[in-house]
Amino acid sequence: MREITYKIFTFLLIGSVLISCSKENTGYGALSLSLKGDISVGISSNSATKAGEINTEDFEIFVGDKSMGLKKELEDPITLAIGTYTVSAQNCSQSTANNGSGLLRFYGEDNNVTITTGETSTATINCKVVNSKVSILLGDSYTSYFDMGYTSVSVSDGTRDLVVVENGAVTAEAVYFDAGKTLTITVNSKKTPTSGAAQTFQTTETLSTVAATWHKITVNADLNLSGGIKFTTQDSHVSDWISISDYIPGSVVEDN
């Protein structure tokens, strides 16, 4: 009987030691995470416009490729297995930012977050605007000389073709595209000459998008001797006017 009791006591003692060791060395640590959101979208180095109020608590957090949920839903600190991680945050996915007219996308990451056993690591992620905002304005010289009921403007990156002006009216105040894209802006115009049939024109211009930049494009008639339409992008890109070969200055009547 003593031998049985001794064996049971020894078994319980070993188990207690193992459990104690397990608690001391679990192979897990913790991460305390804070986010910052840069909400300025620059037009130039001397000017900036706010992208809108942004709440980083609504950002989705990723550890590696795994979504942890929204920042406001996470415990602080977050328990993680020991290792080195890429931790990222975003207000929306890239595909969501490119859906329809698109959305301003904030993204940030730290690719060297190390979690050690029993310790709480800290990381601060600065989320910045990573795509581009584009808006189109028809200038006074354009609206004075061309038929607004016919005018349309579209912006395309080759996969998304967005109509931003239809029948002379702005249908999208702004559209968003990934940075580093080459956009094609297409303007369809019509003018009734003093005699004969109405003249219609299609004019295109290209634009290279830049992250965190609002490309404010103004379309105007070029009323010099060569004729044509010119595109101006405020403070970041100015293109030469594009000649329209069959638009003859002086052959048009001014809209009342």
mmCIF file of C-alpha atoms in Angstrom, residues 98 155-162 177-178 181-182:
data_model
loop_
_atom_site.group_PDB
_atom_site.id
_atom_site.type_symbol
_atom_site.label_atom_id
_atom_site.label_comp_id
_atom_site.label_asym_id
_atom_site.label_seq_id
_atom_site.Cartn_x
_atom_site.Cartn_y
_atom_site.Cartn_z
ATOM 1 C CA ASN A 98 -10.486 50.264 -56.756
ATOM 2 C CA VAL A 155 -10.708 58.484 -66.918
ATOM 3 C CA SER A 156 -9.223 55.032 -67.502
ATOM 4 C CA ASP A 157 -6.239 53.038 -66.244
ATOM 5 C CA GLY A 158 -6.801 50.282 -68.819
ATOM 6 C CA THR A 159 -8.932 48.142 -66.528
ATOM 7 C CA ARG A 160 -11.344 50.690 -65.029
ATOM 8 C CA ASP A 161 -13.034 53.207 -67.315
ATOM 9 C CA LEU A 162 -14.883 55.803 -65.222
ATOM 10 C CA PHE A 177 -6.544 55.005 -58.697
ATOM 11 C CA ASP A 178 -3.439 53.140 -57.560
ATOM 12 C CA LYS A 181 -0.703 54.118 -63.002
ATOM 13 C CA THR A 182 -0.836 55.777 -66.420
#
